Amino acid sequence: MSLLEIDSLKVYYSTRKGWVKAVDGVSFNVEKGEIVGLAGESGCGKSTMAFTIMRLLPPEGRIISGKILFDGENLVEKSEEEMRKIRWRKISMIFQSAMNALNPVLSIERQMVDAIRAHLPMTREEAVEKAKRLFEMVGLNPDRIKEYPHEFSGGMRQRVMIAMALAADPQLVIADEPTTGLDVITQSKILRLMRDLQKKLNLSIMLITHDLAVIAETCDRVAIMYAGKIVEYSDVVTLFTCPRHPYAYMLISAFPSIKSKGRRLKEIKGSPPGLINPPPGCRFNPRCPYAIEKCRVEEPPYIKIGKGHFVACHLAEKLDFSIGGSSHGW
Amino acid sequence: MAGEPLLKVENLKKYFPVRRGFLSMLLSKKELYVKAVDGISFSVNEGEIFCLAGESGCGKTTTARLILRLIPPTDGKIFYKGVDITSLKKREIRKVRQEMQMIFQDPYQSLNPRSRVFDIINEPLEINRKDLDFKEKQNLVFKALEDVRLPPEEYANKYPHELSGGERQRVAIARALVLNPRLIVADEPVSMLDASIRVGVLNLLLDLRSKYNLTLLYITHDLAQVRYIGNHLAIMYLGKIVEMGSVDDIMEKPMHPYTQALLSNVPIPDPTIKRRKIMIKGEIPDPVNLPPGCRFHPRCPYSQRICSEKEPPLIEVDKNHYVACHFPLR
């Protein structure tokens, strides 16, 4: 059994203009002890996925249908009270803006201790001890725990957020753009820390990002989302070397790399559709150079085409996008 | 390297005074400065794309603002076509500025939301080209729109909110182009755009460069973009250029330990490539209390005694490959 199994999930936002179909029939799973990437461009629904699993949707957001099975239990059916016990203790989350997630007028120790004691039955002293151990675990000097957020750099603050996310020994951590906005070297250190902790604690991580390079270097498997749907899901090597969905292929091909030189990259013409009235058929069809008539009318099913490899494209069997040799780029 | 460079910067400095509290002013007479740009020199030849890269706080954006004379330098000279523009009077600068245009990072903030696309692009003409009649201006605006591949009949009457991020950035580029500039300073022009759209804007800049023999000073933190678009590159660290040369030379054989570490940590969108990442300790130090000697020495794995005592000058180590390090790597 997978640790997390999402089945035909639909999450819509109600707006004055109609329902925004942010997540529209998404299925995928996260196994114990793996890092799964969820990639896609802004507005594709990847953050909505995170907020839905954590039940942190804004009031306009609604789970229309589908299941979120965590350790065999359907989270969609849980009450708010039950979710509160799962959140943080079983599933925790790391947000993008570590700057804003910490209160600037309280010391880091105070904030960590408050958070720990809110969820775990501990005395103040025990919580302080725990906070110090967590500090060490994420590579921070416990002597600095009494300092304030402004005395920490961006990377250090993100480490504090990771420490807090791990405080109650969760099984799954959802990291939403955890390194966006950090400098390259800091980003690399944070990603390494996450990988090390994942191995050490046998964690599962769902890493949400728009940066395919980060996914390629960090994740075991990856799901590519487009306009509220997963278009392709597989292990990273398969997806980056022989993708089967035109969008996945074009997105990977549009990514510049410091290792590739000279080749002109191709943009994807047009922009993603609005999600109130998405195009009929395949949602990528207006931008897809391979689209045939069927793509404009009939929605492609999300099918398995290889071991752990899923694609939603009518032409998946026919198109072959092998991306050749590693170092000469795309 | 024939002829005179279009832009030449000599020993350029910009120090920002640090605002201090009343008490610290009483206790110490010493003025404190952030040395954002601290003595940099480089030249940009006509028709090339010269990149300034580095992590946040390295002084790359301040350099751009100095070159456009948006802020006055503390010291140093900026020659445009051989004329020192740091000593020009306001009216004379305005003339030079017509030939130098800027593209900003955020196309959501750089366009007036109440103006139509036509008026946004026409505004520089209204200010600078009072000699033209309406028909002539209209022709120039339409030509600029065509140059950025936005059909004028479709886009001229739209408002910014009707455009996607990529289209907005194209409008910003059209506005920069309408005065027929020679030099465009682009500060992170695609960093806010999604991957599928980013390449379109980069390709557009490359095409405009070839079509009009434009010169670009391209500022970014993203070395993958540099590899794709740039001819020459200067890497900055804490207000200094640490390495400068052709993009290929620097990417293929970096000689400064900082450049080497930086490059090794840039993620690559290819899971089949495994590299050794060079981990350097610490983070960028406080720009008010700069380390003595080489600014990188406290984090440098190869640091020796001289590095903390004497600041290394930027010297030509290979043909057209400059490095500021006492022990450049070979």
XYZ file of C-alpha atoms in Angstrom:
660
model
C 0.000 0.000 0.000
C 1.262 3.459 -0.865
C 1.720 5.963 1.926
C -0.298 8.524 -0.021
C -2.675 7.622 -2.773
C -4.678 10.260 -4.543
C -7.552 9.030 -6.652
C -9.505 11.127 -9.190
C -9.271 14.210 -7.004
C -11.200 17.302 -8.055
C -10.808 20.611 -6.250
C -12.635 23.681 -7.534
C -12.645 27.287 -6.377
C -15.922 29.128 -6.445
C -15.635 32.614 -7.964
C -18.117 35.152 -9.271
C -17.354 34.041 -12.816
C -17.863 30.361 -12.088
C -15.943 27.357 -10.820
C -12.207 27.462 -11.315
C -11.241 23.847 -11.915
C -7.821 24.053 -10.283
C -7.398 20.314 -9.775
C -9.564 18.289 -12.111
C -9.262 14.549 -11.783
C -5.758 13.916 -10.487
C -4.462 10.493 -9.462
C -1.015 9.644 -8.218
C 0.744 8.053 -5.304
C 3.725 8.545 -3.034
C 5.468 5.472 -1.650
C 7.158 5.268 1.714
C 10.638 6.721 1.687
C 10.613 8.368 -1.735
C 10.720 11.909 -3.005
C 8.043 12.658 -5.552
C 8.180 15.883 -7.498
C 5.092 17.749 -8.613
C 6.089 20.100 -11.390
C 4.251 22.567 -13.525
C 3.928 26.222 -14.334
C 2.123 28.814 -12.276
C -1.597 28.189 -12.056
C -1.407 24.500 -12.974
C -2.852 23.444 -9.622
C 0.243 22.097 -7.927
C -0.047 24.239 -4.807
C -3.772 23.525 -4.609
C -2.807 19.852 -4.357
C -0.662 20.633 -1.321
C -3.313 22.725 0.386
C -5.958 20.102 -0.308
C -3.948 17.290 1.233
C -3.270 19.436 4.292
C -6.902 20.678 4.328
C -5.707 24.261 4.308
C -7.795 25.433 1.358
C -9.226 28.953 1.485
C -13.017 29.115 2.024
C -13.705 29.340 -1.737
C -11.939 26.053 -2.339
C -13.941 22.840 -2.322
C -13.119 19.193 -2.756
C -15.686 18.133 -5.347
C -14.852 14.461 -5.546
C -12.085 11.918 -5.232
C -10.108 10.294 -2.484
C -6.936 11.136 -0.609
C -5.815 7.899 1.003
C -3.116 8.413 3.589
C -1.892 5.213 5.186
C -5.168 3.646 4.039
C -7.427 6.299 5.540
C -9.433 8.677 3.385
C -8.538 12.217 4.449
C -11.431 13.691 2.508
C -13.851 12.146 5.001
C -12.017 13.352 8.096
C -13.507 16.063 10.266
C -11.617 19.260 10.942
C -10.856 17.951 14.427
C -9.417 14.694 13.091
C -7.387 16.564 10.478
C -5.820 18.665 13.197
C -4.329 15.503 14.665
C -2.981 14.372 11.314
C -1.627 17.707 10.243
C 1.941 18.246 11.429
C 2.067 14.943 13.306
C 1.666 12.747 10.244
C 1.852 15.169 7.330
C 3.677 18.445 7.621
C 4.463 21.209 5.231
C 7.351 23.508 4.343
C 6.368 26.738 2.624
C 8.183 28.902 0.162
C 8.537 32.094 2.117
C 10.522 31.255 5.204
C 10.863 35.008 5.642
C 7.184 35.486 6.299
C 6.457 32.233 8.070
C 8.350 33.260 11.194
C 7.187 35.932 13.591
C 9.841 38.696 13.601
C 9.279 39.793 17.202
C 9.629 36.413 18.886
C 12.846 34.484 19.329
C 13.222 31.333 17.265
C 13.345 29.254 20.431
C 10.051 30.679 21.639
C 8.360 29.985 18.295
C 9.651 26.446 18.102
C 8.747 25.664 21.698
C 5.240 27.084 21.257
C 4.710 25.016 18.136
C 6.031 21.844 19.732
C 3.939 22.250 22.868
C 0.818 23.008 20.886
C 0.986 19.575 19.305
C 2.892 17.345 21.688
C 2.400 16.806 25.411
C 5.702 18.230 26.642
C 6.900 20.496 29.409
C 8.711 23.701 28.509
C 12.089 22.190 29.361
C 11.441 19.102 27.278
C 10.322 21.236 24.373
C 13.473 23.384 24.599
C 15.587 20.248 24.557
C 13.650 18.942 21.577
C 14.050 22.249 19.723
C 17.813 22.154 20.280
C 18.048 18.595 18.994
C 16.074 19.596 15.907
C 18.420 22.545 15.394
C 21.364 20.214 15.337
C 19.601 17.816 13.014
C 19.146 20.502 10.360
C 22.723 21.744 10.705
C 22.134 24.845 12.817
C 24.136 25.785 15.873
C 21.888 25.215 18.950
C 23.676 28.100 20.719
C 21.931 30.478 18.343
C 18.425 29.269 19.100
C 17.593 32.297 21.248
C 18.201 34.669 18.334
C 15.514 36.395 16.291
C 14.549 35.652 12.673
C 16.259 38.784 11.301
C 19.596 37.527 12.630
C 19.287 34.456 10.417
C 19.955 34.351 6.678
C 17.332 33.078 4.228
C 18.896 29.644 4.126
C 19.042 29.414 7.919
C 15.409 30.434 8.218
C 14.462 27.722 5.763
C 16.382 25.262 7.954
C 14.308 26.433 10.933
C 11.162 25.740 8.905
C 12.424 22.263 8.082
C 13.224 21.653 11.749
C 9.712 22.686 12.718
C 8.162 20.515 10.028
C 10.035 17.512 11.409
C 9.331 18.191 15.081
C 6.533 15.638 15.428
C 8.171 12.902 13.317
C 5.777 13.073 10.375
C 5.711 10.367 7.701
C 5.104 12.756 4.819
C 6.479 16.244 4.275
C 4.995 18.449 1.576
C 7.525 21.048 0.475
C 6.016 23.822 -1.646
C 8.788 25.648 -3.548
C 11.129 25.240 -0.556
C 14.134 26.807 -2.270
C 12.571 29.368 -4.585
C 14.134 32.744 -3.884
C 17.267 31.287 -2.315
C 20.666 31.659 -3.939
C 22.124 28.753 -5.879
C 24.583 27.558 -3.254
C 22.052 27.895 -0.436
C 19.448 26.080 -2.525
C 21.848 23.257 -3.138
C 22.579 22.947 0.586
C 18.885 22.915 1.523
C 18.078 20.264 -1.070
C 20.958 18.139 0.137
C 19.727 18.504 3.710
C 16.242 17.406 2.660
C 17.622 14.362 0.867
C 19.833 13.423 3.821
C 16.978 13.743 6.288
C 14.666 11.808 3.998
C 17.098 8.868 3.996
C 17.895 9.089 7.670
C 14.280 9.284 8.817
C 12.795 7.214 5.968
C 10.519 10.132 5.169
C 8.351 10.575 2.134
C 8.565 13.985 0.533
C 6.308 15.614 -2.003
C 8.368 18.379 -3.589
C 6.365 21.002 -5.434
C 8.301 23.281 -7.750
C 8.307 24.917 -11.147
C 12.024 24.242 -11.496
C 12.605 21.054 -13.481
C 16.322 21.154 -12.777
C 15.634 20.919 -9.050
C 13.278 17.985 -9.687
C 15.829 16.205 -11.878
C 18.441 16.396 -9.156
C 16.293 15.701 -6.115
C 13.357 13.427 -6.877
C 12.841 9.726 -7.485
C 9.643 10.205 -9.422
C 7.901 13.181 -10.936
C 4.394 14.167 -12.001
C 4.024 16.966 -14.537
C 0.829 18.990 -14.184
C -0.824 21.144 -16.803
C -4.042 23.101 -16.336
C -5.316 21.077 -13.388
C -4.348 17.639 -14.645
C -1.355 15.364 -14.492
C -0.153 14.825 -18.044
C 2.661 12.440 -17.261
C 3.984 10.596 -14.235
C 7.040 8.366 -14.044
C 10.504 7.951 -12.575
C 12.704 10.965 -13.274
C 15.143 9.257 -15.635
C 12.366 8.007 -17.917
C 10.595 11.330 -17.863
C 13.681 13.367 -18.638
C 15.066 11.023 -21.289
C 11.985 9.625 -23.039
C 8.899 11.620 -22.138
C 5.718 10.594 -23.946
C 3.500 13.640 -23.496
C 4.167 16.557 -25.871
C 3.853 19.085 -23.039
C 6.358 17.243 -20.841
C 8.722 16.979 -23.791
C 8.368 20.626 -24.774
C 8.715 21.858 -21.200
C 11.903 19.874 -20.665
C 13.204 21.027 -24.031
C 12.538 24.669 -23.167
C 14.751 24.507 -20.095
C 18.197 26.052 -20.569
C 21.060 24.222 -18.898
C 24.616 25.298 -18.121
C 25.746 22.049 -19.718
C 24.181 22.610 -23.107
C 25.471 25.016 -25.603
C 24.570 26.481 -28.937
C 21.287 24.707 -29.601
C 18.315 27.019 -30.040
C 15.570 26.136 -27.594
C 11.935 26.172 -28.612
C 9.276 28.039 -26.734
C 5.768 26.697 -26.276
C 3.522 29.109 -28.150
C 0.512 30.590 -26.412
C -0.215 30.443 -22.717
C -2.019 28.053 -20.370
C -5.834 28.195 -20.602
C -8.137 29.727 -18.035
C -9.551 27.075 -15.736
C -13.154 28.265 -15.639
C -13.820 27.124 -19.188
C -10.841 24.994 -20.149
C -10.688 23.876 -23.783
C -12.620 20.695 -24.603
C -10.681 17.530 -25.283
C -7.075 17.614 -24.184
C -6.339 20.853 -22.321
C -3.002 21.200 -24.064
C -4.450 20.845 -27.583
C -4.479 24.582 -28.500
C -0.709 24.747 -27.917
C 0.192 21.256 -29.098
C 1.890 20.979 -32.491
C 0.960 17.296 -32.719
C -2.760 17.703 -31.968
C -5.203 15.806 -34.179
C -8.969 16.169 -34.415
C -9.562 13.654 -31.637
C -7.499 15.801 -29.230
C -9.927 18.689 -29.696
C -13.026 16.706 -28.807
C -12.185 13.799 -26.600
C -10.333 14.049 -23.339
C -7.381 11.648 -23.312
C -7.536 9.027 -20.542
C -4.711 8.809 -18.022
C -3.257 5.417 -18.861
C -0.379 3.245 -17.825
C 2.099 2.742 -20.646
C 4.996 1.229 -18.771
C 6.071 0.184 -15.330
C 5.052 3.078 -13.083
C 4.715 5.298 -16.159
C 1.404 7.070 -16.764
C 0.466 9.425 -19.589
C -2.655 11.303 -20.632
C -2.268 11.723 -24.386
C -4.113 10.178 -27.351
C -0.831 9.919 -29.215
C 1.291 8.515 -26.394
C 1.809 5.228 -28.225
C 2.741 6.935 -31.472
C 5.012 9.780 -30.418
C 8.595 9.131 -29.500
C 10.526 11.950 -27.917
C 13.788 10.325 -26.895
C 15.968 13.097 -25.595
C 19.423 12.005 -26.583
C 22.729 11.885 -24.730
C 23.061 13.534 -21.428
C 25.784 16.088 -21.877
C 25.043 17.582 -25.277
C 21.772 18.916 -24.030
C 18.465 18.982 -25.782
C 37.934 43.299 -29.997
C 38.393 45.824 -32.792
C 37.569 49.463 -32.199
C 36.308 51.224 -29.174
C 33.909 49.461 -26.816
C 30.382 50.818 -26.751
C 30.412 50.915 -22.977
C 33.412 51.067 -20.719
C 33.282 51.124 -16.953
C 36.351 52.129 -14.966
C 36.838 51.574 -11.271
C 33.159 52.178 -10.615
C 32.101 52.477 -6.974
C 28.848 52.959 -5.172
C 28.752 53.175 -1.397
C 25.434 53.531 0.366
C 25.626 55.114 3.819
C 24.041 52.965 6.515
C 21.394 54.740 8.471
C 22.206 54.355 12.133
C 20.312 54.766 15.336
C 20.814 57.816 17.530
C 22.755 55.912 20.157
C 25.255 54.359 17.814
C 25.838 57.820 16.301
C 26.724 59.165 19.736
C 29.006 56.288 20.508
C 30.940 56.244 17.289
C 31.828 58.912 14.794
C 32.690 56.421 12.126
C 30.391 56.467 9.116
C 29.351 53.031 7.946
C 28.836 52.137 4.318
C 27.492 49.273 2.307
C 29.985 48.946 -0.488
C 27.469 47.697 -3.047
C 29.826 48.176 -5.971
C 33.462 48.515 -5.052
C 35.777 49.306 -7.911
C 34.694 47.330 -10.955
C 35.958 47.730 -14.522
C 34.719 46.090 -17.699
C 33.909 46.917 -21.286
C 31.046 45.895 -23.505
C 31.534 45.729 -27.257
C 28.904 46.707 -29.771
C 26.578 43.875 -30.732
C 27.377 41.545 -27.869
C 25.432 40.285 -24.903
C 27.466 40.950 -21.797
C 26.178 39.235 -18.669
C 26.651 40.325 -15.088
C 25.897 37.418 -12.793
C 26.088 36.697 -9.117
C 24.029 35.908 -6.060
C 21.705 38.386 -4.414
C 23.503 41.347 -2.912
C 26.564 41.077 -5.145
C 25.953 44.509 -6.682
C 24.780 43.537 -10.151
C 21.571 45.585 -10.110
C 23.335 48.584 -8.564
C 25.802 48.434 -11.447
C 22.928 48.571 -13.946
C 21.388 51.560 -12.218
C 24.740 53.349 -12.159
C 25.266 52.823 -15.873
C 21.856 54.281 -16.683
C 22.692 57.156 -14.321
C 19.579 56.430 -12.284
C 21.823 56.852 -9.250
C 25.114 58.789 -9.067
C 28.332 56.832 -8.554
C 30.553 57.370 -5.517
C 33.605 57.150 -7.725
C 34.746 55.909 -11.094
C 33.913 56.595 -14.702
C 31.443 55.292 -17.245
C 32.281 55.856 -20.904
C 29.548 55.517 -23.493
C 30.953 55.725 -27.026
C 34.090 57.210 -25.505
C 32.306 60.013 -23.613
C 32.421 60.009 -19.832
C 28.752 60.150 -18.869
C 29.415 60.548 -15.154
C 30.341 64.188 -15.732
C 27.476 65.055 -18.085
C 24.825 67.572 -17.150
C 21.200 66.556 -16.759
C 20.136 67.699 -20.212
C 23.060 65.928 -21.865
C 22.311 62.720 -19.999
C 18.802 62.730 -21.370
C 20.180 62.568 -24.859
C 22.464 59.670 -24.039
C 19.679 57.904 -22.239
C 17.639 57.703 -25.431
C 20.307 55.367 -26.690
C 20.285 53.333 -23.473
C 17.098 51.660 -22.398
C 16.184 49.369 -19.584
C 13.975 46.306 -19.201
C 12.968 45.455 -15.665
C 12.281 42.173 -13.962
C 8.631 42.507 -13.128
C 6.357 43.125 -16.121
C 3.422 43.352 -13.727
C 4.831 46.470 -12.121
C 6.722 48.144 -14.936
C 3.649 48.858 -17.092
C 1.048 51.453 -16.179
C -2.198 49.487 -15.687
C -4.325 52.432 -16.868
C -2.563 52.914 -20.198
C -3.210 51.027 -23.376
C -0.316 49.182 -24.986
C -0.135 51.836 -27.700
C 0.258 54.652 -25.177
C 2.793 52.739 -23.121
C 5.048 52.307 -26.128
C 4.319 55.798 -27.456
C 5.239 57.524 -24.190
C 9.009 57.626 -24.767
C 8.307 59.159 -28.201
C 6.009 61.798 -26.698
C 8.785 62.830 -24.364
C 11.832 62.550 -26.561
C 10.666 62.920 -30.147
C 8.554 66.051 -30.209
C 9.723 66.542 -33.802
C 7.513 63.678 -35.025
C 3.855 63.985 -36.013
C 1.255 61.478 -34.881
C 1.405 59.342 -38.011
C 5.177 58.982 -37.720
C 4.938 58.056 -34.073
C 2.228 55.532 -34.820
C 4.435 53.904 -37.428
C 7.274 53.612 -34.935
C 4.997 52.132 -32.254
C 3.594 49.582 -34.719
C 7.047 48.661 -35.895
C 8.189 48.123 -32.299
C 5.177 45.861 -31.693
C 5.994 43.879 -34.814
C 9.595 43.584 -33.667
C 8.455 41.865 -30.487
C 6.034 39.681 -32.483
C 2.828 41.133 -31.125
C 0.541 41.928 -34.096
C -0.232 45.687 -33.659
C -3.865 45.487 -34.813
C -4.517 42.906 -32.101
C -2.475 44.364 -29.252
C -2.280 48.166 -29.602
C -5.585 48.801 -27.859
C -5.243 46.298 -25.061
C -4.569 47.078 -21.439
C -1.784 45.332 -19.475
C -4.272 43.238 -17.469
C -5.445 41.612 -20.693
C -1.955 40.315 -21.389
C -0.058 37.302 -20.100
C 3.283 37.737 -18.338
C 5.212 36.924 -21.494
C 3.186 39.399 -23.566
C 3.708 42.108 -20.958
C 7.439 41.612 -21.043
C 7.272 41.884 -24.846
C 5.465 45.219 -24.467
C 8.215 46.366 -22.074
C 10.792 45.357 -24.689
C 8.854 47.199 -27.422
C 8.858 50.315 -25.240
C 12.613 49.991 -24.848
C 13.053 49.521 -28.607
C 10.897 52.368 -29.857
C 13.611 55.011 -29.470
C 15.984 52.855 -31.483
C 18.520 52.419 -28.672
C 22.040 51.060 -29.031
C 22.317 49.594 -25.549
C 19.671 47.746 -23.576
C 20.193 47.022 -19.916
C 18.026 44.061 -18.976
C 17.731 43.248 -15.285
C 16.438 39.687 -14.801
C 13.976 40.159 -17.682
C 12.657 36.593 -17.684
C 13.023 35.544 -14.067
C 9.341 36.070 -13.305
C 8.138 34.165 -16.369
C 7.205 30.522 -16.605
C 9.619 28.168 -18.286
C 7.553 27.625 -21.432
C 7.350 31.383 -22.051
C 10.829 32.298 -20.845
C 12.576 30.813 -23.841
C 10.364 32.822 -26.193
C 11.557 36.090 -24.649
C 15.187 34.946 -24.626
C 14.938 34.003 -28.310
C 13.364 37.363 -29.048
C 16.283 39.182 -27.404
C 18.748 37.053 -29.383
C 16.925 37.843 -32.639
C 16.751 41.578 -31.935
C 20.442 41.547 -31.174
C 21.224 40.092 -34.592
C 18.644 42.184 -36.443
C 19.670 45.583 -35.066
C 23.185 44.816 -33.860
C 21.942 45.746 -30.406
C 24.159 45.542 -27.384
C 22.787 44.025 -24.226
C 23.954 44.259 -20.662
C 22.152 41.270 -19.229
C 21.845 40.975 -15.478
C 20.810 37.702 -13.908
C 21.436 35.254 -11.103
C 20.642 32.327 -13.393
C 23.741 30.908 -15.012
C 21.700 28.630 -17.275
C 20.275 31.761 -18.909
C 23.786 33.160 -19.226
C 24.925 30.036 -21.019
C 22.030 30.293 -23.418
C 22.131 33.984 -24.231
C 25.511 35.464 -23.312
C 28.786 36.151 -25.099
C 30.797 37.583 -22.236
C 30.319 37.156 -18.531
C 31.473 38.860 -15.370
C 30.822 37.056 -12.084
C 30.391 39.373 -9.123
C 30.827 38.655 -5.444
C 30.233 41.307 -2.780
C 30.701 44.296 -5.035
C 33.717 42.999 -6.936
C 34.199 41.186 -10.201
C 35.923 37.908 -9.343
C 36.063 36.433 -12.826
C 35.466 37.742 -16.320
C 35.784 36.300 -19.785
C 33.861 34.581 -22.542
C 30.847 32.599 -21.345
C 32.264 29.346 -22.729
C 35.676 29.806 -21.103
C 34.170 30.506 -17.705
C 31.614 27.702 -17.892
C 34.118 25.155 -19.145
C 37.141 26.096 -17.062
C 36.263 28.367 -14.182
C 39.397 29.579 -12.411
C 38.059 31.379 -9.363
C 37.102 29.053 -6.484
C 33.839 30.950 -6.071
C 32.865 30.581 -9.725
C 33.748 26.928 -9.573
C 31.578 26.342 -6.508
C 28.742 28.387 -7.951
C 28.725 26.490 -11.246
C 28.922 23.111 -9.568
C 25.770 23.923 -7.608
C 23.598 25.096 -10.485
C 21.029 22.324 -10.906
C 20.939 20.613 -14.290
C 17.660 19.397 -15.779
C 19.093 15.971 -16.553
C 18.929 13.217 -13.940
C 21.498 11.106 -15.800
C 24.304 13.566 -15.063
C 25.883 13.051 -11.648
C 28.345 15.708 -10.580
C 30.360 16.454 -7.530
C 29.059 19.595 -5.925
C 31.575 21.808 -4.259
C 30.198 22.739 -0.878
C 31.529 25.982 0.477
C 31.040 26.938 4.060
C 28.930 29.745 5.375
C 26.938 32.308 3.532
C 27.629 35.683 1.992
C 29.011 37.919 4.777
C 27.567 41.220 5.915
C 28.407 43.851 3.270
C 29.024 46.461 5.981
C 31.840 44.522 7.630
C 33.674 43.097 4.663
C 36.404 40.572 5.329
C 39.928 41.918 4.762
C 41.953 40.723 1.793
C 40.011 38.621 -0.660
C 36.309 38.930 0.153
C 35.788 35.255 -0.505
C 38.610 33.978 1.699
C 36.552 33.052 4.799
C 34.533 30.620 2.648
C 37.268 29.545 0.259
C 38.496 25.948 0.491
C 41.920 26.943 -0.897
C 42.467 30.010 1.257
C 46.012 30.749 2.445
C 47.528 33.443 4.572
C 47.995 36.023 1.843
C 44.286 35.773 0.987
C 43.283 37.364 4.283
C 45.902 40.085 3.969
C 46.025 41.281 0.410
C 43.148 41.858 -1.952
C 43.796 40.049 -5.229
C 43.573 42.250 -8.339
C 41.603 41.179 -11.408
C 44.313 40.043 -13.807
C 44.384 38.390 -17.205
C 45.347 34.794 -16.517
C 44.496 33.356 -19.916
C 43.732 35.170 -23.119
C 40.734 37.393 -22.319
C 40.078 35.454 -19.145
C 40.411 37.578 -16.021
C 40.475 36.267 -12.465
C 40.821 38.011 -9.112
C 42.480 35.285 -7.069
C 45.956 34.743 -5.623
C 45.805 31.087 -6.587
C 43.634 30.738 -9.690
C 42.589 27.155 -10.385
C 43.899 25.550 -13.519
